[in-house]
JSON list of C-alpha atoms in Angstrom, two decimals:
[
{"chain": "A", "resi": 1, "resn": "UNK", "atom": "CA", "xyz": [97.13, 106.61, 167.50]},
{"chain": "A", "resi": 2, "resn": "UNK", "atom": "CA", "xyz": [96.21, 106.20, 163.83]},
{"chain": "A", "resi": 3, "resn": "UNK", "atom": "CA", "xyz": [92.43, 106.26, 164.34]},
{"chain": "A", "resi": 4, "resn": "UNK", "atom": "CA", "xyz": [92.23, 109.42, 162.23]},
{"chain": "A", "resi": 5, "resn": "UNK", "atom": "CA", "xyz": [95.49, 109.29, 160.26]},
{"chain": "A", "resi": 6, "resn": "UNK", "atom": "CA", "xyz": [95.67, 105.56, 159.49]},
{"chain": "A", "resi": 7, "resn": "UNK", "atom": "CA", "xyz": [95.33, 104.96, 155.75]},
{"chain": "A", "resi": 8, "resn": "UNK", "atom": "CA", "xyz": [94.62, 108.69, 155.30]},
{"chain": "A", "resi": 9, "resn": "UNK", "atom": "CA", "xyz": [98.09, 110.25, 155.27]},
{"chain": "A", "resi": 10, "resn": "UNK", "atom": "CA", "xyz": [99.54, 107.23, 153.46]},
{"chain": "A", "resi": 11, "resn": "UNK", "atom": "CA", "xyz": [98.71, 103.55, 153.05]},
{"chain": "A", "resi": 12, "resn": "UNK", "atom": "CA", "xyz": [100.98, 102.95, 156.04]},
{"chain": "A", "resi": 13, "resn": "UNK", "atom": "CA", "xyz": [99.46, 105.88, 157.94]},
{"chain": "A", "resi": 14, "resn": "UNK", "atom": "CA", "xyz": [101.29, 108.75, 159.60]},
{"chain": "A", "resi": 15, "resn": "UNK", "atom": "CA", "xyz": [103.89, 106.29, 160.88]},
{"chain": "A", "resi": 16, "resn": "UNK", "atom": "CA", "xyz": [104.84, 105.45, 157.28]},
{"chain": "A", "resi": 17, "resn": "UNK", "atom": "CA", "xyz": [104.79, 109.09, 156.19]},
{"chain": "A", "resi": 18, "resn": "UNK", "atom": "CA", "xyz": [106.99, 110.23, 159.10]},
{"chain": "A", "resi": 19, "resn": "UNK", "atom": "CA", "xyz": [109.15, 107.09, 159.40]},
{"chain": "A", "resi": 20, "resn": "UNK", "atom": "CA", "xyz": [108.06, 106.16, 162.92]},
{"chain": "A", "resi": 21, "resn": "UNK", "atom": "CA", "xyz": [107.61, 102.57, 164.09]},
{"chain": "A", "resi": 22, "resn": "UNK", "atom": "CA", "xyz": [105.44, 102.50, 167.21]},
{"chain": "A", "resi": 23, "resn": "UNK", "atom": "CA", "xyz": [105.22, 99.69, 169.73]},
{"chain": "A", "resi": 24, "resn": "UNK", "atom": "CA", "xyz": [101.43, 99.73, 169.37]},
{"chain": "A", "resi": 25, "resn": "UNK", "atom": "CA", "xyz": [99.09, 101.34, 166.87]},
{"chain": "A", "resi": 26, "resn": "UNK", "atom": "CA", "xyz": [95.33, 101.88, 167.04]},
{"chain": "A", "resi": 27, "resn": "UNK", "atom": "CA", "xyz": [93.39, 102.01, 163.77]},
{"chain": "A", "resi": 28, "resn": "UNK", "atom": "CA", "xyz": [89.81, 102.95, 163.09]},
{"chain": "A", "resi": 29, "resn": "UNK", "atom": "CA", "xyz": [87.42, 104.69, 160.73]},
{"chain": "A", "resi": 30, "resn": "UNK", "atom": "CA", "xyz": [88.76, 103.84, 157.28]},
{"chain": "A", "resi": 31, "resn": "UNK", "atom": "CA", "xyz": [89.73, 100.29, 158.18]},
{"chain": "A", "resi": 32, "resn": "UNK", "atom": "CA", "xyz": [86.00, 99.49, 158.31]},
{"chain": "A", "resi": 33, "resn": "UNK", "atom": "CA", "xyz": [85.11, 101.31, 155.12]},
{"chain": "A", "resi": 34, "resn": "UNK", "atom": "CA", "xyz": [82.81, 103.58, 157.10]},
{"chain": "A", "resi": 35, "resn": "UNK", "atom": "CA", "xyz": [81.35, 100.77, 159.20]},
{"chain": "A", "resi": 36, "resn": "UNK", "atom": "CA", "xyz": [82.19, 100.26, 162.90]},
{"chain": "A", "resi": 37, "resn": "UNK", "atom": "CA", "xyz": [85.54, 98.51, 162.97]},
{"chain": "A", "resi": 38, "resn": "UNK", "atom": "CA", "xyz": [88.85, 99.15, 164.68]},
{"chain": "A", "resi": 39, "resn": "UNK", "atom": "CA", "xyz": [92.14, 97.34, 165.10]},
{"chain": "A", "resi": 40, "resn": "UNK", "atom": "CA", "xyz": [95.14, 97.25, 167.37]},
{"chain": "A", "resi": 41, "resn": "UNK", "atom": "CA", "xyz": [98.46, 96.43, 165.73]},
{"chain": "A", "resi": 42, "resn": "UNK", "atom": "CA", "xyz": [101.91, 96.19, 167.21]},
{"chain": "A", "resi": 43, "resn": "UNK", "atom": "CA", "xyz": [105.20, 94.43, 167.66]},
{"chain": "A", "resi": 44, "resn": "UNK", "atom": "CA", "xyz": [104.94, 90.65, 167.63]},
{"chain": "A", "resi": 45, "resn": "UNK", "atom": "CA", "xyz": [106.22, 90.30, 171.21]},
{"chain": "A", "resi": 46, "resn": "UNK", "atom": "CA", "xyz": [103.47, 92.59, 172.49]},
{"chain": "A", "resi": 47, "resn": "UNK", "atom": "CA", "xyz": [100.69, 91.20, 170.30]},
{"chain": "A", "resi": 48, "resn": "UNK", "atom": "CA", "xyz": [101.62, 87.66, 171.39]},
{"chain": "A", "resi": 49, "resn": "UNK", "atom": "CA", "xyz": [99.94, 88.44, 174.73]},
{"chain": "A", "resi": 50, "resn": "UNK", "atom": "CA", "xyz": [96.56, 88.19, 172.99]},
{"chain": "A", "resi": 51, "resn": "UNK", "atom": "CA", "xyz": [97.34, 84.57, 172.04]},
{"chain": "A", "resi": 52, "resn": "UNK", "atom": "CA", "xyz": [97.04, 82.26, 175.04]},
{"chain": "A", "resi": 53, "resn": "UNK", "atom": "CA", "xyz": [98.92, 79.49, 173.23]},
{"chain": "A", "resi": 54, "resn": "UNK", "atom": "CA", "xyz": [101.88, 81.84, 172.67]},
{"chain": "A", "resi": 55, "resn": "UNK", "atom": "CA", "xyz": [102.29, 83.23, 176.21]},
{"chain": "A", "resi": 56, "resn": "UNK", "atom": "CA", "xyz": [100.37, 80.89, 178.51]},
{"chain": "A", "resi": 57, "resn": "UNK", "atom": "CA", "xyz": [97.31, 81.58, 180.63]},
{"chain": "A", "resi": 58, "resn": "UNK", "atom": "CA", "xyz": [99.14, 83.73, 183.22]},
{"chain": "A", "resi": 59, "resn": "UNK", "atom": "CA", "xyz": [100.45, 86.27, 180.67]},
{"chain": "A", "resi": 60, "resn": "UNK", "atom": "CA", "xyz": [97.50, 86.16, 178.28]},
{"chain": "A", "resi": 61, "resn": "UNK", "atom": "CA", "xyz": [95.40, 89.31, 177.76]},
{"chain": "A", "resi": 62, "resn": "UNK", "atom": "CA", "xyz": [91.80, 88.72, 176.79]},
{"chain": "A", "resi": 63, "resn": "UNK", "atom": "CA", "xyz": [90.51, 90.97, 174.01]},
{"chain": "A", "resi": 64, "resn": "UNK", "atom": "CA", "xyz": [86.78, 91.46, 173.61]},
{"chain": "A", "resi": 65, "resn": "UNK", "atom": "CA", "xyz": [84.74, 93.74, 171.40]},
{"chain": "A", "resi": 66, "resn": "UNK", "atom": "CA", "xyz": [81.06, 94.30, 170.79]},
{"chain": "A", "resi": 67, "resn": "UNK", "atom": "CA", "xyz": [81.57, 94.33, 167.04]},
{"chain": "A", "resi": 68, "resn": "UNK", "atom": "CA", "xyz": [84.49, 91.91, 166.80]},
{"chain": "A", "resi": 69, "resn": "UNK", "atom": "CA", "xyz": [84.21, 89.75, 163.72]},
{"chain": "A", "resi": 70, "resn": "UNK", "atom": "CA", "xyz": [81.54, 91.92, 162.07]},
{"chain": "A", "resi": 71, "resn": "UNK", "atom": "CA", "xyz": [81.52, 90.47, 158.53]},
{"chain": "A", "resi": 72, "resn": "UNK", "atom": "CA", "xyz": [79.89, 93.51, 156.87]},
{"chain": "A", "resi": 73, "resn": "UNK", "atom": "CA", "xyz": [82.49, 95.88, 158.33]},
{"chain": "A", "resi": 74, "resn": "UNK", "atom": "CA", "xyz": [85.28, 93.48, 157.41]},
{"chain": "A", "resi": 75, "resn": "UNK", "atom": "CA", "xyz": [84.18, 93.23, 153.76]},
{"chain": "A", "resi": 76, "resn": "UNK", "atom": "CA", "xyz": [83.70, 97.02, 153.50]},
{"chain": "A", "resi": 77, "resn": "UNK", "atom": "CA", "xyz": [87.12, 97.56, 155.06]},
{"chain": "A", "resi": 78, "resn": "UNK", "atom": "CA", "xyz": [88.84, 95.11, 152.73]},
{"chain": "A", "resi": 79, "resn": "UNK", "atom": "CA", "xyz": [87.27, 96.80, 149.70]},
{"chain": "A", "resi": 80, "resn": "UNK", "atom": "CA", "xyz": [88.32, 100.23, 150.97]},
{"chain": "A", "resi": 81, "resn": "UNK", "atom": "CA", "xyz": [91.89, 99.04, 151.49]},
{"chain": "A", "resi": 82, "resn": "UNK", "atom": "CA", "xyz": [91.88, 97.47, 148.01]},
{"chain": "A", "resi": 83, "resn": "UNK", "atom": "CA", "xyz": [90.87, 100.82, 146.51]},
{"chain": "A", "resi": 84, "resn": "UNK", "atom": "CA", "xyz": [93.50, 102.71, 148.50]},
{"chain": "A", "resi": 85, "resn": "UNK", "atom": "CA", "xyz": [96.24, 100.34, 147.25]},
{"chain": "A", "resi": 86, "resn": "UNK", "atom": "CA", "xyz": [95.57, 101.26, 143.63]},
{"chain": "A", "resi": 87, "resn": "UNK", "atom": "CA", "xyz": [98.19, 103.40, 141.91]},
{"chain": "A", "resi": 88, "resn": "UNK", "atom": "CA", "xyz": [97.68, 107.13, 142.22]},
{"chain": "A", "resi": 89, "resn": "UNK", "atom": "CA", "xyz": [95.01, 107.07, 144.93]},
{"chain": "A", "resi": 90, "resn": "UNK", "atom": "CA", "xyz": [96.96, 109.06, 147.51]},
{"chain": "A", "resi": 91, "resn": "UNK", "atom": "CA", "xyz": [98.15, 111.53, 144.89]},
{"chain": "A", "resi": 92, "resn": "UNK", "atom": "CA", "xyz": [94.50, 112.06, 143.91]},
{"chain": "A", "resi": 93, "resn": "UNK", "atom": "CA", "xyz": [93.38, 112.37, 147.52]},
{"chain": "A", "resi": 94, "resn": "UNK", "atom": "CA", "xyz": [96.08, 114.99, 148.17]},
{"chain": "A", "resi": 95, "resn": "UNK", "atom": "CA", "xyz": [95.16, 116.86, 144.97]},
{"chain": "A", "resi": 96, "resn": "UNK", "atom": "CA", "xyz": [91.50, 116.90, 146.02]},
{"chain": "A", "resi": 97, "resn": "UNK", "atom": "CA", "xyz": [92.49, 118.19, 149.44]},
{"chain": "A", "resi": 98, "resn": "UNK", "atom": "CA", "xyz": [94.73, 120.92, 148.02]},
{"chain": "A", "resi": 99, "resn": "UNK", "atom": "CA", "xyz": [91.90, 122.03, 145.79]},
{"chain": "A", "resi": 100, "resn": "UNK", "atom": "CA", "xyz": [89.47, 122.38, 148.71]},
{"chain": "A", "resi": 101, "resn": "UNK", "atom": "CA", "xyz": [92.14, 124.10, 150.83]},
{"chain": "A", "resi": 102, "resn": "UNK", "atom": "CA", "xyz": [92.67, 126.62, 148.02]},
{"chain": "A", "resi": 103, "resn": "UNK", "atom": "CA", "xyz": [88.90, 127.19, 147.75]},
{"chain": "A", "resi": 104, "resn": "UNK", "atom": "CA", "xyz": [88.73, 127.95, 151.46]},
{"chain": "A", "resi": 105, "resn": "UNK", "atom": "CA", "xyz": [91.73, 130.29, 151.36]},
{"chain": "A", "resi": 106, "resn": "UNK", "atom": "CA", "xyz": [90.38, 132.20, 148.32]},
{"chain": "A", "resi": 107, "resn": "UNK", "atom": "CA", "xyz": [86.89, 132.62, 149.78]},
{"chain": "A", "resi": 108, "resn": "UNK", "atom": "CA", "xyz": [88.10, 133.71, 153.21]},
{"chain": "A", "resi": 109, "resn": "UNK", "atom": "CA", "xyz": [90.74, 136.05, 151.72]},
{"chain": "A", "resi": 110, "resn": "UNK", "atom": "CA", "xyz": [88.09, 137.64, 149.46]},
{"chain": "A", "resi": 111, "resn": "UNK", "atom": "CA", "xyz": [86.04, 138.50, 152.55]},
{"chain": "A", "resi": 112, "resn": "UNK", "atom": "CA", "xyz": [89.08, 139.76, 154.49]},
{"chain": "A", "resi": 113, "resn": "UNK", "atom": "CA", "xyz": [88.67, 137.13, 157.19]},
{"chain": "A", "resi": 114, "resn": "UNK", "atom": "CA", "xyz": [91.76, 136.34, 159.26]},
{"chain": "A", "resi": 115, "resn": "UNK", "atom": "CA", "xyz": [92.48, 132.63, 158.98]},
{"chain": "A", "resi": 116, "resn": "UNK", "atom": "CA", "xyz": [95.10, 129.95, 158.59]},
{"chain": "A", "resi": 117, "resn": "UNK", "atom": "CA", "xyz": [94.43, 126.64, 156.86]},
{"chain": "A", "resi": 118, "resn": "UNK", "atom": "CA", "xyz": [96.29, 124.11, 158.99]},
{"chain": "A", "resi": 119, "resn": "UNK", "atom": "CA", "xyz": [96.97, 120.43, 158.51]},
{"chain": "A", "resi": 120, "resn": "UNK", "atom": "CA", "xyz": [97.77, 117.97, 155.77]},
{"chain": "A", "resi": 121, "resn": "UNK", "atom": "CA", "xyz": [96.00, 117.91, 152.40]},
{"chain": "A", "resi": 122, "resn": "UNK", "atom": "CA", "xyz": [94.17, 114.80, 153.57]},
{"chain": "A", "resi": 123, "resn": "UNK", "atom": "CA", "xyz": [93.07, 116.29, 156.90]},
{"chain": "A", "resi": 124, "resn": "UNK", "atom": "CA", "xyz": [92.88, 120.05, 157.46]},
{"chain": "A", "resi": 125, "resn": "UNK", "atom": "CA", "xyz": [90.91, 122.87, 159.00]},
{"chain": "A", "resi": 126, "resn": "UNK", "atom": "CA", "xyz": [90.50, 126.62, 158.62]},
{"chain": "A", "resi": 127, "resn": "UNK", "atom": "CA", "xyz": [91.50, 128.19, 161.93]},
{"chain": "A", "resi": 128, "resn": "UNK", "atom": "CA", "xyz": [90.11, 131.68, 162.36]},
{"chain": "A", "resi": 129, "resn": "UNK", "atom": "CA", "xyz": [93.12, 133.57, 163.68]},
{"chain": "A", "resi": 130, "resn": "UNK", "atom": "CA", "xyz": [95.53, 136.20, 162.36]},
{"chain": "A", "resi": 131, "resn": "UNK", "atom": "CA", "xyz": [98.62, 134.36, 163.61]},
{"chain": "A", "resi": 132, "resn": "UNK", "atom": "CA", "xyz": [100.04, 130.95, 162.78]},
{"chain": "A", "resi": 133, "resn": "UNK", "atom": "CA", "xyz": [98.90, 128.47, 165.42]},
{"chain": "A", "resi": 134, "resn": "UNK", "atom": "CA", "xyz": [101.86, 126.66, 166.95]},
{"chain": "A", "resi": 135, "resn": "UNK", "atom": "CA", "xyz": [100.08, 124.26, 169.24]},
{"chain": "A", "resi": 136, "resn": "UNK", "atom": "CA", "xyz": [96.75, 123.04, 170.55]},
{"chain": "A", "resi": 137, "resn": "UNK", "atom": "CA", "xyz": [96.29, 126.08, 172.81]},
{"chain": "A", "resi": 138, "resn": "UNK", "atom": "CA", "xyz": [96.69, 128.46, 169.87]},
{"chain": "A", "resi": 139, "resn": "UNK", "atom": "CA", "xyz": [94.00, 126.60, 167.95]},
{"chain": "A", "resi": 140, "resn": "UNK", "atom": "CA", "xyz": [91.71, 126.61, 171.01]},
{"chain": "A", "resi": 141, "resn": "UNK", "atom": "CA", "xyz": [92.12, 130.38, 171.39]},
{"chain": "A", "resi": 142, "resn": "UNK", "atom": "CA", "xyz": [91.08, 131.04, 167.77]},
{"chain": "A", "resi": 143, "resn": "UNK", "atom": "CA", "xyz": [87.61, 132.37, 166.90]},
{"chain": "A", "resi": 144, "resn": "UNK", "atom": "CA", "xyz": [85.41, 129.37, 167.72]},
{"chain": "A", "resi": 145, "resn": "UNK", "atom": "CA", "xyz": [82.21, 131.26, 166.87]},
{"chain": "A", "resi": 146, "resn": "UNK", "atom": "CA", "xyz": [83.48, 131.92, 163.33]},
{"chain": "A", "resi": 147, "resn": "UNK", "atom": "CA", "xyz": [84.40, 128.26, 162.96]},
{"chain": "A", "resi": 148, "resn": "UNK", "atom": "CA", "xyz": [80.97, 127.14, 164.17]},
{"chain": "A", "resi": 149, "resn": "UNK", "atom": "CA", "xyz": [79.19, 129.58, 161.83]},
{"chain": "A", "resi": 150, "resn": "UNK", "atom": "CA", "xyz": [81.37, 128.57, 158.86]},
{"chain": "A", "resi": 151, "resn": "UNK", "atom": "CA", "xyz": [80.65, 124.87, 159.46]},
{"chain": "A", "resi": 152, "resn": "UNK", "atom": "CA", "xyz": [76.92, 125.49, 160.03]},
{"chain": "A", "resi": 153, "resn": "UNK", "atom": "CA", "xyz": [76.58, 127.30, 156.69]},
{"chain": "A", "resi": 154, "resn": "UNK", "atom": "CA", "xyz": [78.47, 124.49, 154.94]},
{"chain": "A", "resi": 155, "resn": "UNK", "atom": "CA", "xyz": [76.09, 121.93, 156.46]},
{"chain": "A", "resi": 156, "resn": "UNK", "atom": "CA", "xyz": [73.08, 124.04, 155.47]},
{"chain": "A", "resi": 157, "resn": "UNK", "atom": "CA", "xyz": [74.46, 124.07, 151.92]},
{"chain": "A", "resi": 158, "resn": "UNK", "atom": "CA", "xyz": [74.75, 120.26, 151.92]},
{"chain": "A", "resi": 159, "resn": "UNK", "atom": "CA", "xyz": [78.49, 120.03, 152.56]},
{"chain": "A", "resi": 160, "resn": "UNK", "atom": "CA", "xyz": [78.87, 117.68, 155.49]},
{"chain": "A", "resi": 161, "resn": "UNK", "atom": "CA", "xyz": [82.14, 118.36, 157.23]},
{"chain": "A", "resi": 162, "resn": "UNK", "atom": "CA", "xyz": [83.12, 117.42, 160.75]},
{"chain": "A", "resi": 163, "resn": "UNK", "atom": "CA", "xyz": [83.15, 120.23, 163.29]},
{"chain": "A", "resi": 164, "resn": "UNK", "atom": "CA", "xyz": [86.87, 119.79, 163.75]},
{"chain": "A", "resi": 165, "resn": "UNK", "atom": "CA", "xyz": [88.48, 118.78, 160.49]},
{"chain": "A", "resi": 166, "resn": "UNK", "atom": "CA", "xyz": [87.96, 118.61, 156.75]},
{"chain": "A", "resi": 167, "resn": "UNK", "atom": "CA", "xyz": [88.41, 115.16, 155.24]},
{"chain": "A", "resi": 168, "resn": "UNK", "atom": "CA", "xyz": [88.52, 115.32, 151.42]},
{"chain": "A", "resi": 169, "resn": "UNK", "atom": "CA", "xyz": [87.27, 112.31, 149.51]},
{"chain": "A", "resi": 170, "resn": "UNK", "atom": "CA", "xyz": [88.56, 110.35, 146.55]},
{"chain": "A", "resi": 171, "resn": "UNK", "atom": "CA", "xyz": [85.01, 110.30, 145.19]},
{"chain": "A", "resi": 172, "resn": "UNK", "atom": "CA", "xyz": [84.79, 114.05, 144.52]},
{"chain": "A", "resi": 173, "resn": "UNK", "atom": "CA", "xyz": [83.70, 114.78, 140.95]},
{"chain": "A", "resi": 174, "resn": "UNK", "atom": "CA", "xyz": [83.74, 118.16, 139.18]},
{"chain": "A", "resi": 175, "resn": "UNK", "atom": "CA", "xyz": [80.13, 118.88, 140.13]},
{"chain": "A", "resi": 176, "resn": "UNK", "atom": "CA", "xyz": [81.02, 118.15, 143.77]},
{"chain": "A", "resi": 177, "resn": "UNK", "atom": "CA", "xyz": [83.90, 120.62, 143.61]},
{"chain": "A", "resi": 178, "resn": "UNK", "atom": "CA", "xyz": [81.57, 123.25, 142.11]},
{"chain": "A", "resi": 179, "resn": "UNK", "atom": "CA", "xyz": [78.98, 122.73, 144.87]},
{"chain": "A", "resi": 180, "resn": "UNK", "atom": "CA", "xyz": [81.72, 122.75, 147.50]},
{"chain": "A", "resi": 181, "resn": "UNK", "atom": "CA", "xyz": [83.23, 125.98, 146.20]},
{"chain": "A", "resi": 182, "resn": "UNK", "atom": "CA", "xyz": [79.83, 127.69, 146.10]},
{"chain": "A", "resi": 183, "resn": "UNK", "atom": "CA", "xyz": [79.09, 126.56, 149.66]},
{"chain": "A", "resi": 184, "resn": "UNK", "atom": "CA", "xyz": [82.50, 127.67, 150.92]},
{"chain": "A", "resi": 185, "resn": "UNK", "atom": "CA", "xyz": [81.98, 131.08, 149.29]},
{"chain": "A", "resi": 186, "resn": "UNK", "atom": "CA", "xyz": [78.58, 131.43, 150.99]},
{"chain": "A", "resi": 187, "resn": "UNK", "atom": "CA", "xyz": [80.04, 130.32, 154.32]},
{"chain": "A", "resi": 188, "resn": "UNK", "atom": "CA", "xyz": [82.83, 132.90, 154.08]},
{"chain": "A", "resi": 189, "resn": "UNK", "atom": "CA", "xyz": [80.33, 135.62, 153.15]},
{"chain": "A", "resi": 190, "resn": "UNK", "atom": "CA", "xyz": [78.15, 134.66, 156.12]},
{"chain": "A", "resi": 191, "resn": "UNK", "atom": "CA", "xyz": [81.03, 135.50, 158.44]},
{"chain": "A", "resi": 192, "resn": "UNK", "atom": "CA", "xyz": [80.95, 139.14, 157.35]},
{"chain": "A", "resi": 193, "resn": "UNK", "atom": "CA", "xyz": [77.16, 139.53, 157.52]},
{"chain": "A", "resi": 194, "resn": "UNK", "atom": "CA", "xyz": [75.63, 141.13, 160.64]}
]
């Protein structure tokens, strides 16, 4: 499943980063450049089942989609992939992510708030716990109210972050980093206010 990690961890997704070759791979989000688009990729012998001329009518699998062939999403996706292929893009994305991770850690440390920043520089989250989370259950047992408050203050400050993860952008400019840091500082402070 590369719906979240595809083209985010690396141009070849998490499978490229970790050296895994799956039988099938689902892709979404970035492949449409922010527009509704998804893809299924896989080994040729499996994908052949979507081609009636390759496997015959009895072994053919019909594939339908409400937004299949959406030209706007396809053009946006192609442009996004073109940008991601440029030299240095992933290094910049990781640098942007590290910078935001460091902002979060500094602000939360300054307020004495127990936390761990978990994830990859391209996809991470502050988890409000005093111990290193080892698995999904550990993350689920962390302070969900603190996470919700932190995210709500960020949104109120104009920093739109998903409730679950932080996705840094290549488009962040210095003024964006300054606004982000100020918002993160206010969000951390809000956690210590009555």
